[in-house]
Amino acid sequence: MPFPPLYPSPSPKQTTMTQTIFPRGISLRLTLALFLFAPLLLLLTLVTWYSLQGVSQRVEQQMQKDIELIARAVSGPLEHALERDRQGSLNRTLASAFRFSEVYGVYVYDREGRLVAASGPAEPEVQRRELVELAAEGDRQGDYGEAGGKQVYSYFVPLSDSVGRTLGLLQLTRDGSQFRDDIRKVRRQALILLALLSGTLLAVVLYAHHRIIGSSLGKLVQSMARISGGEHQHRVVPRGPSEIRQLAEGMNAMLDSIAEHEKNLARQREEKHQLENRLRQAEKMAAIGGLAAGVAHELGTPLSLVAGKAQRLLRREQDPENAAAFKEIREAVDRMSHIVQQLLDFGRNNQLHYREIDAARAVDEVVAQLAGKAAALGVELEVTGNRPAPRLKVDPVRLEQALHNLLDNALQAASGDNRPQPGRVRLGWFDERHQVGFTVEDNGPGISPELKDRLFEPFFTTKEVGKGTGLGLAVTHSVVSDHQGRLEVGTSREFGGALFVITLPHQPPENNQS
């Protein structure tokens, strides 16, 4: 019988989706690199780019602020020099502006946009009309432009006299290449830092995979290899993160379940084998019983005739030799009649006649029948059981027959020659919840384990030839089975010999009552 799977199998659609996301052959380490490290690296790159943009803007704003401060510092002296038309003071003021390293060039224009004074590598390329507009507007402004083939940043400051009239325009420039160099330096440092962070992050991910996941999965794979190699009793030691521990515990539970199923299957196969053996045994017993009943029926009438003739001849007067011969014939015929009766009992297949009896009464009846034999054999016969004894519904004749056979065998076993102690036999009863039974035990040699399976076979006996027919235990077993009971054999703890236990239900099956 196939067992249902412990875990449901994935559907074809789920399998296809899984294979699409995780192609066959891709390792967990590469999966972590693709789905963990790559997104983190992308995020880190975006953050770095955004930070560089912010740095660029801050550097540019700082450059503009520096130029603005310098322009404010020199605009006052320039306005004073222009208002009084002092060229020398104008030139000295322009020269003083170069004390600041940030200044690339200084240019002064009049209100008409004509260059009045200049100090720097080259004049910026600014239209005269634009200069006039800037001077007329009176607002400070900054802009990028070209000067001598270089990109410069220009800051324009309107110049006015003491009464607020426009005198001209001041232009300070700063080399833009310095700004680009600073930005390039910052970017280079940022890229180096990004590379270091990326390498460190990748190393941490790989180490974490190896230390936390890889080693635990490796142990799990090794355990699976051992199990597939035949070590079915091996179990995985749970270790690592909780998910892997749960996987190991689930695998152990699955292996335990499989082992339990295999054990159940083996037990079921064994039970099936035993049932088949019992069925074959029952069929064999039925066949033997039918044969025995037929043979016994055919032998019964001739044996009765021979017994009657021998008995009549013994009543007549005749010489001692003939009398002894007729007596031996009569004894042999009695033995044969006993065997025939046992054959009839064994082959009997009639319905049981149930009647409620007292267990103690059945025991007393059997003890009374064999008390003389026990005394003749020198065997101490004991009866044990709680009184009042339990009552049960049985066929009294058949039950007494079974107890008689067991007690007779026990007396013969306890009366063996060369025994160091007197023979003892005990017959008793017991009462449990739903069962009542009888026990017969002796201090004889007991029964060897290899003979227990054959004890109830017809015509099997451990007695000497001529002292046993091998039908007593077979008849007893048949009687107990007809009563839906059990006949078990073991070893007596107190006596050390054989122990036979008959267990019967308190109430017989309805379909067997009559």
Short mmCIF file of C-alpha atoms in Angstrom, two decimals:
data_model
loop_
_atom_site.label_atom_id
_atom_site.label_comp_id
_atom_site.label_asym_id
_atom_site.label_seq_id
_atom_site.Cartn_x
_atom_site.Cartn_y
_atom_site.Cartn_z
CA MET A 1 0.00 0.00 0.00
CA PRO A 2 1.65 3.29 -1.04
CA PHE A 3 1.87 5.98 1.61
CA PRO A 4 0.87 9.60 0.91
CA PRO A 5 3.75 12.07 0.56
CA LEU A 6 4.83 13.83 3.74
CA TYR A 7 5.04 17.18 1.94
CA PRO A 8 2.96 18.30 -1.08
CA SER A 9 4.80 18.38 -4.38
CA PRO A 10 5.03 21.75 -6.18
CA SER A 11 2.74 22.32 -9.12
CA PRO A 12 4.20 22.47 -12.67
CA LYS A 13 3.57 26.24 -12.73
CA GLN A 14 5.45 26.73 -9.47
CA THR A 15 8.30 24.57 -10.73
CA THR A 16 8.57 26.61 -13.96
CA MET A 17 8.59 29.91 -12.06
CA THR A 18 11.25 28.61 -9.67
CA GLN A 19 13.45 27.44 -12.54
CA THR A 20 13.05 30.85 -14.22
CA ILE A 21 14.12 32.75 -11.10
CA PHE A 22 16.79 30.24 -10.10
CA PRO A 23 18.25 28.54 -13.19
CA ARG A 24 19.39 24.96 -12.74
CA GLY A 25 22.96 24.71 -11.50
CA ILE A 26 23.18 28.17 -9.94
CA SER A 27 24.80 28.09 -6.49
CA LEU A 28 23.51 29.73 -3.34
CA ARG A 29 26.66 31.86 -3.20
CA LEU A 30 26.04 33.23 -6.69
CA THR A 31 22.37 33.69 -5.85
CA LEU A 32 23.33 35.83 -2.86
CA ALA A 33 25.70 37.84 -5.07
CA LEU A 34 22.99 38.43 -7.66
CA PHE A 35 20.02 39.11 -5.42
CA LEU A 36 21.75 40.68 -2.40
CA PHE A 37 25.14 42.12 -3.30
CA ALA A 38 24.18 43.53 -6.71
CA PRO A 39 21.19 45.54 -5.39
CA LEU A 40 23.27 46.79 -2.47
CA LEU A 41 26.07 47.80 -4.86
CA LEU A 42 23.57 49.62 -7.09
CA LEU A 43 22.09 51.40 -4.08
CA LEU A 44 25.56 52.34 -2.85
CA THR A 45 26.47 53.69 -6.31
CA LEU A 46 23.33 55.82 -6.45
CA VAL A 47 24.00 57.19 -2.96
CA THR A 48 27.60 58.00 -3.95
CA TRP A 49 26.50 59.73 -7.15
CA TYR A 50 23.92 61.75 -5.28
CA SER A 51 26.52 62.68 -2.66
CA LEU A 52 28.98 63.77 -5.37
CA GLN A 53 26.32 65.98 -6.88
CA GLY A 54 25.77 67.58 -3.53
CA VAL A 55 29.50 68.02 -2.99
CA SER A 56 29.85 69.62 -6.43
CA GLN A 57 27.10 72.08 -5.64
CA ARG A 58 28.61 72.90 -2.26
CA VAL A 59 32.09 73.41 -3.79
CA GLU A 60 30.62 75.67 -6.48
CA GLN A 61 28.70 77.66 -3.91
CA GLN A 62 31.82 78.03 -1.79
CA MET A 63 33.81 79.25 -4.83
CA GLN A 64 31.14 81.81 -5.60
CA LYS A 65 31.06 82.94 -1.99
CA ASP A 66 34.83 83.40 -1.93
CA ILE A 67 34.75 85.57 -5.07
CA GLU A 68 31.85 87.54 -3.63
CA LEU A 69 33.76 88.29 -0.44
CA ILE A 70 36.82 89.40 -2.39
CA ALA A 71 34.67 91.59 -4.60
CA ARG A 72 33.12 93.24 -1.57
CA ALA A 73 36.57 93.86 -0.14
CA VAL A 74 37.94 95.66 -3.21
CA SER A 75 34.79 97.41 -4.44
CA GLY A 76 35.02 100.19 -1.88
CA PRO A 77 38.58 101.32 -2.74
CA LEU A 78 37.79 101.04 -6.46
CA GLU A 79 34.71 103.27 -6.13
CA HIS A 80 36.80 105.83 -4.24
CA ALA A 81 39.52 105.77 -6.91
CA LEU A 82 37.06 106.05 -9.81
CA GLU A 83 35.17 108.90 -8.18
CA ARG A 84 38.40 110.92 -7.78
CA ASP A 85 39.91 109.63 -11.04
CA ARG A 86 43.02 108.29 -9.37
CA GLN A 87 44.54 105.77 -11.77
CA GLY A 88 47.34 104.87 -9.44
CA SER A 89 45.03 104.01 -6.59
CA LEU A 90 42.94 102.05 -9.05
CA ASN A 91 45.91 99.97 -10.21
CA ARG A 92 47.12 99.38 -6.66
CA THR A 93 43.68 98.18 -5.63
CA LEU A 94 43.56 95.78 -8.58
CA ALA A 95 47.01 94.47 -7.70
CA SER A 96 45.99 93.96 -4.07
CA ALA A 97 43.18 91.65 -5.18
CA PHE A 98 45.73 89.07 -6.33
CA ARG A 99 46.80 88.53 -2.77
CA PHE A 100 43.88 86.09 -2.76
CA SER A 101 44.79 82.89 -4.61
CA GLU A 102 41.21 82.41 -5.70
CA VAL A 103 41.38 85.49 -8.06
CA TYR A 104 42.19 84.77 -11.71
CA GLY A 105 41.59 88.28 -13.13
CA VAL A 106 40.25 91.73 -12.13
CA TYR A 107 38.65 94.12 -14.64
CA VAL A 108 37.08 97.58 -14.19
CA TYR A 109 34.70 99.13 -16.74
CA ASP A 110 33.16 102.63 -16.90
CA ARG A 111 29.44 103.22 -17.26
CA GLU A 112 29.79 102.94 -21.06
CA GLY A 113 31.28 99.43 -20.87
CA ARG A 114 34.84 100.56 -21.79
CA LEU A 115 37.69 98.82 -20.00
CA VAL A 116 39.31 101.30 -17.60
CA ALA A 117 41.76 99.03 -15.79
CA ALA A 118 42.60 95.34 -15.95
CA SER A 119 44.84 92.82 -14.23
CA GLY A 120 44.84 89.21 -15.35
CA PRO A 121 45.91 86.79 -18.10
CA ALA A 122 43.21 87.78 -20.58
CA GLU A 123 40.02 89.80 -20.76
CA PRO A 124 36.86 87.74 -20.56
CA GLU A 125 34.76 87.52 -23.68
CA VAL A 126 31.80 89.71 -22.61
CA GLN A 127 29.81 91.92 -24.95
CA ARG A 128 29.98 95.63 -24.23
CA ARG A 129 26.21 95.93 -24.33
CA GLU A 130 25.91 93.28 -21.63
CA LEU A 131 28.39 95.19 -19.46
CA VAL A 132 26.36 98.38 -19.78
CA GLU A 133 23.18 96.52 -18.81
CA LEU A 134 24.85 94.91 -15.81
CA ALA A 135 26.18 98.27 -14.63
CA ALA A 136 22.78 99.94 -15.11
CA GLU A 137 20.87 97.22 -13.26
CA GLY A 138 22.97 97.68 -10.14
CA ASP A 139 22.71 93.98 -9.06
CA ARG A 140 25.57 91.65 -8.30
CA GLN A 141 25.62 88.60 -10.58
CA GLY A 142 27.81 85.61 -11.35
CA ASP A 143 28.21 83.67 -14.59
CA TYR A 144 30.57 81.34 -16.47
CA GLY A 145 32.45 82.47 -19.53
CA GLU A 146 35.64 82.12 -21.62
CA ALA A 147 38.92 83.95 -21.01
CA GLY A 148 42.06 83.07 -22.92
CA GLY A 149 40.60 79.75 -23.98
CA LYS A 150 39.80 78.81 -20.41
CA GLN A 151 36.49 78.50 -18.66
CA VAL A 152 36.29 81.06 -15.85
CA TYR A 153 33.71 82.11 -13.35
CA SER A 154 32.98 85.83 -13.42
CA TYR A 155 31.41 87.85 -10.66
CA PHE A 156 30.10 91.31 -11.55
CA VAL A 157 29.76 94.14 -8.97
CA PRO A 158 28.30 97.56 -9.99
CA LEU A 159 30.44 100.57 -8.81
CA SER A 160 28.79 103.83 -7.70
CA ASP A 161 29.85 107.16 -6.20
CA SER A 162 28.98 108.53 -2.78
CA VAL A 163 25.58 109.80 -3.95
CA GLY A 164 24.63 106.50 -5.62
CA ARG A 165 25.34 107.33 -9.27
CA THR A 166 26.71 104.49 -11.38
CA LEU A 167 30.44 104.84 -12.04
CA GLY A 168 31.12 101.51 -13.74
CA LEU A 169 31.39 97.76 -13.25
CA LEU A 170 33.86 95.45 -11.43
CA GLN A 171 34.48 91.96 -12.82
CA LEU A 172 36.40 89.32 -10.79
CA THR A 173 37.14 85.97 -12.38
CA ARG A 174 38.26 82.66 -11.03
CA ASP A 175 39.78 79.79 -12.99
CA GLY A 176 37.13 77.08 -13.50
CA SER A 177 39.79 74.40 -13.96
CA GLN A 178 40.55 74.54 -10.24
CA PHE A 179 36.92 73.81 -9.58
CA ARG A 180 36.99 70.88 -12.01
CA ASP A 181 40.20 69.58 -10.42
CA ASP A 182 38.59 69.69 -7.01
CA ILE A 183 35.52 67.89 -8.29
CA ARG A 184 37.66 65.32 -10.11
CA LYS A 185 39.66 64.71 -6.94
CA VAL A 186 36.51 64.28 -4.90
CA ARG A 187 35.09 61.88 -7.49
CA ARG A 188 38.29 59.85 -7.58
CA GLN A 189 38.27 59.55 -3.80
CA ALA A 190 34.60 58.62 -3.88
CA LEU A 191 35.23 55.89 -6.47
CA ILE A 192 38.09 54.50 -4.42
CA LEU A 193 35.89 54.52 -1.33
CA LEU A 194 33.06 52.89 -3.32
CA ALA A 195 35.41 50.15 -4.53
CA LEU A 196 36.66 49.52 -0.99
CA LEU A 197 33.13 49.41 0.38
CA SER A 198 32.01 47.11 -2.44
CA GLY A 199 34.93 44.73 -1.87
CA THR A 200 34.34 44.76 1.88
CA LEU A 201 30.62 44.14 1.40
CA LEU A 202 31.25 41.26 -1.00
CA ALA A 203 33.78 39.73 1.41
CA VAL A 204 31.30 40.05 4.28
CA VAL A 205 28.52 38.44 2.22
CA LEU A 206 30.74 35.53 1.14
CA TYR A 207 32.13 35.01 4.63
CA ALA A 208 28.65 35.17 6.17
CA HIS A 209 27.44 32.64 3.59
CA HIS A 210 30.33 30.29 4.34
CA ARG A 211 30.25 30.73 8.10
CA ILE A 212 26.50 30.75 8.71
CA ILE A 213 24.88 29.00 5.74
CA GLY A 214 27.52 27.16 3.73
CA SER A 215 28.96 25.10 6.58
CA SER A 216 25.52 24.14 7.90
CA LEU A 217 24.29 23.15 4.44
CA GLY A 218 27.53 21.25 3.88
CA LYS A 219 26.91 19.18 7.02
CA LEU A 220 23.34 18.62 5.85
CA VAL A 221 24.54 17.42 2.44
CA GLN A 222 27.07 15.09 4.10
CA SER A 223 24.33 13.62 6.27
CA MET A 224 22.12 13.11 3.22
CA ALA A 225 24.99 11.35 1.46
CA ARG A 226 25.47 9.03 4.45
CA ILE A 227 21.76 8.24 4.53
CA SER A 228 21.65 7.58 0.79
CA GLY A 229 24.72 5.37 1.25
CA GLY A 230 22.78 3.01 3.49
CA GLU A 231 23.11 4.52 7.00
CA HIS A 232 19.36 4.72 7.47
CA GLN A 233 19.67 5.17 11.24
CA HIS A 234 21.78 8.32 10.84
CA ARG A 235 20.11 11.59 11.77
CA VAL A 236 21.08 15.19 11.00
CA VAL A 237 22.34 17.31 13.89
CA PRO A 238 20.34 20.59 13.76
CA ARG A 239 22.73 23.54 13.54
CA GLY A 240 22.97 26.98 12.01
CA PRO A 241 20.15 29.50 11.52
CA SER A 242 16.62 28.64 12.52
CA GLU A 243 15.53 27.97 8.92
CA ILE A 244 18.31 25.41 8.39
CA ARG A 245 17.61 23.91 11.82
CA GLN A 246 13.96 23.57 10.85
CA LEU A 247 15.04 21.93 7.58
CA ALA A 248 17.24 19.45 9.49
CA GLU A 249 14.49 18.74 12.03
CA GLY A 250 11.97 18.29 9.21
CA MET A 251 14.35 15.90 7.46
CA ASN A 252 14.81 13.92 10.70
CA ALA A 253 11.04 13.82 11.18
CA MET A 254 10.63 12.59 7.60
CA LEU A 255 13.27 9.87 8.15
CA ASP A 256 11.62 8.84 11.43
CA SER A 257 8.26 8.69 9.68
CA ILE A 258 9.72 6.59 6.85
CA ALA A 259 11.38 4.28 9.38
CA GLU A 260 8.10 3.98 11.27
CA HIS A 261 6.24 3.21 8.04
CA GLU A 262 8.84 0.57 7.15
CA LYS A 263 8.51 -0.91 10.63
CA ASN A 264 4.73 -0.99 10.27
CA LEU A 265 5.06 -2.59 6.85
CA ALA A 266 7.44 -5.21 8.24
CA ARG A 267 5.05 -5.86 11.13
CA GLN A 268 2.11 -6.12 8.73
CA ARG A 269 4.07 -8.50 6.51
CA GLU A 270 4.94 -10.59 9.55
CA GLU A 271 1.34 -10.60 10.73
CA LYS A 272 0.20 -11.52 7.24
CA HIS A 273 2.75 -14.33 7.16
CA GLN A 274 1.56 -15.58 10.54
CA LEU A 275 -2.07 -15.39 9.45
CA GLU A 276 -1.23 -17.32 6.30
CA ASN A 277 0.55 -19.95 8.39
CA ARG A 278 -2.42 -20.15 10.74
CA LEU A 279 -4.77 -20.48 7.81
CA ARG A 280 -2.68 -23.25 6.30
CA GLN A 281 -2.47 -24.88 9.71
CA ALA A 282 -6.23 -24.60 10.15
CA GLU A 283 -6.83 -26.05 6.71
CA LYS A 284 -4.41 -28.88 7.46
CA MET A 285 -6.03 -29.52 10.83
CA ALA A 286 -9.46 -29.53 9.23
CA ALA A 287 -8.31 -32.00 6.61
CA ILE A 288 -6.65 -34.20 9.21
CA GLY A 289 -9.72 -33.90 11.43
CA GLY A 290 -12.02 -35.05 8.65
CA LEU A 291 -9.71 -37.95 7.84
CA ALA A 292 -9.37 -38.88 11.50
CA ALA A 293 -13.12 -38.78 12.04
CA GLY A 294 -13.70 -41.01 9.03
CA VAL A 295 -11.03 -43.51 10.06
CA ALA A 296 -12.23 -43.54 13.68
CA HIS A 297 -15.81 -44.13 12.61
CA GLU A 298 -14.79 -47.06 10.45
CA LEU A 299 -12.61 -48.58 13.21
CA GLY A 300 -15.09 -48.07 16.04
CA THR A 301 -17.48 -50.92 15.20
CA PRO A 302 -14.81 -53.64 14.59
CA LEU A 303 -12.99 -52.67 17.77
CA SER A 304 -16.19 -52.86 19.78
CA LEU A 305 -16.83 -56.34 18.34
CA VAL A 306 -13.32 -57.55 19.21
CA ALA A 307 -13.58 -56.08 22.72
CA GLY A 308 -16.92 -57.82 23.31
CA LYS A 309 -15.64 -61.21 22.08
CA ALA A 310 -12.53 -60.96 24.25
CA GLN A 311 -14.60 -60.05 27.29
CA ARG A 312 -16.92 -63.06 26.82
CA LEU A 313 -13.99 -65.43 26.37
CA LEU A 314 -12.39 -64.14 29.56
CA ARG A 315 -15.51 -65.11 31.49
CA ARG A 316 -15.13 -68.74 30.51
CA GLU A 317 -12.89 -71.13 32.32
CA GLN A 318 -9.68 -71.79 30.39
CA ASP A 319 -6.02 -72.32 31.00
CA PRO A 320 -3.94 -69.41 32.30
CA GLU A 321 -2.02 -69.01 29.06
CA ASN A 322 -5.17 -68.38 27.02
CA ALA A 323 -6.59 -66.12 29.71
CA ALA A 324 -3.43 -63.99 29.63
CA ALA A 325 -3.63 -63.78 25.86
CA PHE A 326 -7.27 -62.66 25.90
CA LYS A 327 -6.43 -60.09 28.59
CA GLU A 328 -3.66 -58.61 26.44
CA ILE A 329 -6.09 -58.49 23.51
CA ARG A 330 -8.61 -56.66 25.67
CA GLU A 331 -6.00 -54.11 26.86
CA ALA A 332 -4.80 -53.51 23.28
CA VAL A 333 -8.38 -53.04 22.11
CA ASP A 334 -9.02 -50.56 24.98
CA ARG A 335 -5.95 -48.57 23.94
CA MET A 336 -7.11 -48.59 20.34
CA SER A 337 -10.60 -47.50 21.44
CA HIS A 338 -9.05 -44.64 23.38
CA ILE A 339 -7.14 -43.56 20.26
CA VAL A 340 -10.32 -43.81 18.20
CA GLN A 341 -12.15 -41.65 20.75
CA GLN A 342 -9.39 -39.06 20.57
CA LEU A 343 -9.62 -39.13 16.79
CA LEU A 344 -13.33 -38.54 17.05
CA ASP A 345 -12.81 -35.70 19.50
CA PHE A 346 -10.19 -34.12 17.25
CA GLY A 347 -12.32 -34.41 14.15
CA ARG A 348 -15.50 -33.27 15.84
CA ASN A 349 -17.06 -30.27 14.11
CA ASN A 350 -20.40 -30.05 15.85
CA GLN A 351 -21.85 -26.95 17.49
CA LEU A 352 -20.89 -26.19 21.07
CA HIS A 353 -23.56 -26.44 23.76
CA TYR A 354 -22.94 -23.48 26.02
CA ARG A 355 -23.94 -23.52 29.65
CA GLU A 356 -22.97 -21.29 32.54
CA ILE A 357 -20.70 -23.09 34.99
CA ASP A 358 -18.44 -22.33 37.89
CA ALA A 359 -14.72 -22.39 37.03
CA ALA A 360 -13.91 -24.11 40.31
CA ARG A 361 -16.42 -26.88 39.58
CA ALA A 362 -14.78 -27.65 36.23
CA VAL A 363 -11.38 -27.86 37.94
CA ASP A 364 -12.71 -30.04 40.76
CA GLU A 365 -14.28 -32.46 38.26
CA VAL A 366 -11.00 -32.91 36.40
CA VAL A 367 -8.99 -33.26 39.63
CA ALA A 368 -11.40 -35.92 40.87
CA GLN A 369 -10.91 -37.86 37.63
CA LEU A 370 -7.10 -37.85 37.86
CA ALA A 371 -6.49 -37.77 41.63
CA GLY A 372 -5.95 -41.53 41.70
CA LYS A 373 -3.42 -41.38 38.88
CA ALA A 374 -1.57 -38.56 40.63
CA ALA A 375 -1.33 -40.62 43.83
CA ALA A 376 -0.17 -43.68 41.89
CA LEU A 377 2.57 -41.62 40.19
CA GLY A 378 3.62 -39.97 43.46
CA VAL A 379 2.85 -36.47 42.21
CA GLU A 380 1.54 -33.77 44.54
CA LEU A 381 -1.55 -32.20 42.95
CA GLU A 382 -2.49 -28.64 43.96
CA VAL A 383 -5.55 -26.53 43.19
CA THR A 384 -5.37 -22.75 43.33
CA GLY A 385 -7.78 -19.89 42.63
CA ASN A 386 -9.85 -17.26 44.39
CA ARG A 387 -13.24 -18.31 45.67
CA PRO A 388 -15.98 -17.67 44.85
CA ALA A 389 -14.69 -18.64 41.43
CA PRO A 390 -15.76 -16.77 38.29
CA ARG A 391 -18.65 -18.05 36.24
CA LEU A 392 -18.42 -18.45 32.48
CA LYS A 393 -20.42 -19.79 29.58
CA VAL A 394 -18.74 -22.76 27.92
CA ASP A 395 -19.42 -26.26 26.71
CA PRO A 396 -18.67 -28.09 29.99
CA VAL A 397 -17.93 -31.44 28.39
CA ARG A 398 -15.45 -30.04 25.89
CA LEU A 399 -13.79 -27.75 28.46
CA GLU A 400 -13.34 -30.61 30.97
CA GLN A 401 -11.87 -32.67 28.15
CA ALA A 402 -9.28 -29.93 27.41
CA LEU A 403 -8.37 -29.55 31.11
CA HIS A 404 -8.20 -33.34 31.49
CA ASN A 405 -5.66 -33.60 28.64
CA LEU A 406 -3.48 -30.79 30.02
CA LEU A 407 -3.54 -32.16 33.57
CA ASP A 408 -2.80 -35.72 32.37
CA ASN A 409 0.24 -34.48 30.41
CA ALA A 410 1.45 -32.48 33.43
CA LEU A 411 1.21 -35.54 35.72
CA GLN A 412 3.24 -37.62 33.29
CA ALA A 413 5.85 -34.84 32.92
CA ALA A 414 6.22 -34.43 36.72
CA SER A 415 6.53 -38.19 37.38
CA GLY A 416 9.69 -38.79 35.42
CA ASP A 417 12.33 -41.21 36.71
CA ASN A 418 15.46 -40.12 38.60
CA ARG A 419 13.94 -36.81 39.72
CA PRO A 420 15.80 -35.08 42.59
CA GLN A 421 12.53 -33.79 44.11
CA PRO A 422 8.92 -35.01 44.26
CA GLY A 423 6.68 -34.19 41.35
CA ARG A 424 4.35 -31.20 41.67
CA VAL A 425 1.44 -30.13 39.49
CA ARG A 426 -0.81 -27.13 40.00
CA LEU A 427 -4.18 -26.52 38.35
CA GLY A 428 -5.98 -23.25 38.91
CA TRP A 429 -8.10 -20.46 37.46
CA PHE A 430 -7.90 -16.67 37.19
CA ASP A 431 -10.33 -13.83 36.50
CA GLU A 432 -9.40 -10.60 34.73
CA ARG A 433 -11.43 -7.71 33.25
CA HIS A 434 -12.97 -9.36 30.21
CA GLN A 435 -11.30 -12.76 30.36
CA VAL A 436 -11.26 -15.81 32.53
CA GLY A 437 -8.82 -18.64 32.24
CA PHE A 438 -7.08 -21.71 33.62
CA THR A 439 -3.42 -22.51 34.27
CA VAL A 440 -1.69 -25.87 34.43
CA GLU A 441 1.95 -25.96 35.53
CA ASP A 442 4.38 -28.66 36.61
CA ASN A 443 7.97 -29.07 37.76
CA GLY A 444 8.88 -31.42 34.94
CA PRO A 445 11.66 -30.90 32.38
CA GLY A 446 9.69 -28.22 30.54
CA ILE A 447 9.40 -27.71 26.80
CA SER A 448 12.33 -26.66 24.61
CA PRO A 449 11.77 -23.52 22.46
CA GLU A 450 12.23 -25.39 19.19
CA LEU A 451 9.30 -27.72 20.04
CA LYS A 452 6.77 -25.04 21.06
CA ASP A 453 5.67 -24.34 17.50
CA ARG A 454 4.86 -28.01 16.90
CA LEU A 455 3.15 -28.90 20.18
CA PHE A 456 -0.38 -28.53 18.84
CA GLU A 457 0.20 -30.43 15.61
CA PRO A 458 -1.81 -33.70 15.48
CA PHE A 459 0.18 -36.90 16.02
CA PHE A 460 3.23 -34.96 17.27
CA THR A 461 4.41 -36.20 20.67
CA THR A 462 7.54 -36.05 22.82
CA LYS A 463 6.65 -39.28 24.64
CA GLU A 464 8.11 -42.67 23.97
CA VAL A 465 6.58 -44.92 21.35
CA GLY A 466 3.43 -46.55 22.69
CA LYS A 467 2.94 -43.96 25.47
CA GLY A 468 1.39 -41.12 23.53
CA THR A 469 -0.78 -40.58 20.46
CA GLY A 470 0.08 -36.91 19.83
CA LEU A 471 -3.62 -35.97 19.85
CA GLY A 472 -4.15 -34.67 23.40
CA LEU A 473 -2.77 -31.15 22.90
CA ALA A 474 -4.23 -30.99 19.38
CA VAL A 475 -7.69 -31.76 20.81
CA THR A 476 -7.17 -29.21 23.61
CA HIS A 477 -6.12 -26.54 21.12
CA SER A 478 -9.19 -27.32 19.00
CA VAL A 479 -11.51 -27.01 22.02
CA VAL A 480 -10.02 -23.65 23.08
CA SER A 481 -10.18 -22.32 19.50
CA ASP A 482 -13.83 -23.34 19.22
CA HIS A 483 -14.49 -21.26 22.36
CA GLN A 484 -12.78 -18.23 20.73
CA GLY A 485 -10.00 -18.43 23.30
CA ARG A 486 -6.22 -18.79 23.35
CA LEU A 487 -3.94 -21.62 24.42
CA GLU A 488 -0.42 -20.44 25.28
CA VAL A 489 2.61 -22.37 26.46
CA GLY A 490 5.52 -21.11 28.52
CA THR A 491 7.72 -21.84 31.53
CA SER A 492 6.51 -21.81 35.12
CA ARG A 493 8.42 -19.27 37.21
CA GLU A 494 7.83 -21.11 40.48
CA PHE A 495 8.00 -24.74 39.37
CA GLY A 496 10.44 -24.38 36.48
CA GLY A 497 8.57 -26.81 34.24
CA ALA A 498 5.92 -26.29 31.58
CA LEU A 499 3.10 -23.77 31.92
CA PHE A 500 -0.11 -23.95 29.86
CA VAL A 501 -2.58 -21.06 29.98
CA ILE A 502 -6.14 -21.23 28.64
CA THR A 503 -7.76 -17.81 28.19
CA LEU A 504 -11.48 -17.58 27.42
CA PRO A 505 -13.86 -14.63 27.02
CA HIS A 506 -16.45 -14.05 29.74
CA GLN A 507 -19.22 -14.05 27.15
CA PRO A 508 -18.96 -16.33 24.10
CA PRO A 509 -19.80 -14.96 20.63
CA GLU A 510 -23.56 -14.81 19.99
CA ASN A 511 -23.39 -16.89 16.85
CA ASN A 512 -21.74 -19.77 18.76
CA GLN A 513 -24.26 -20.01 21.58
CA SER A 514 -26.84 -22.76 21.60
#
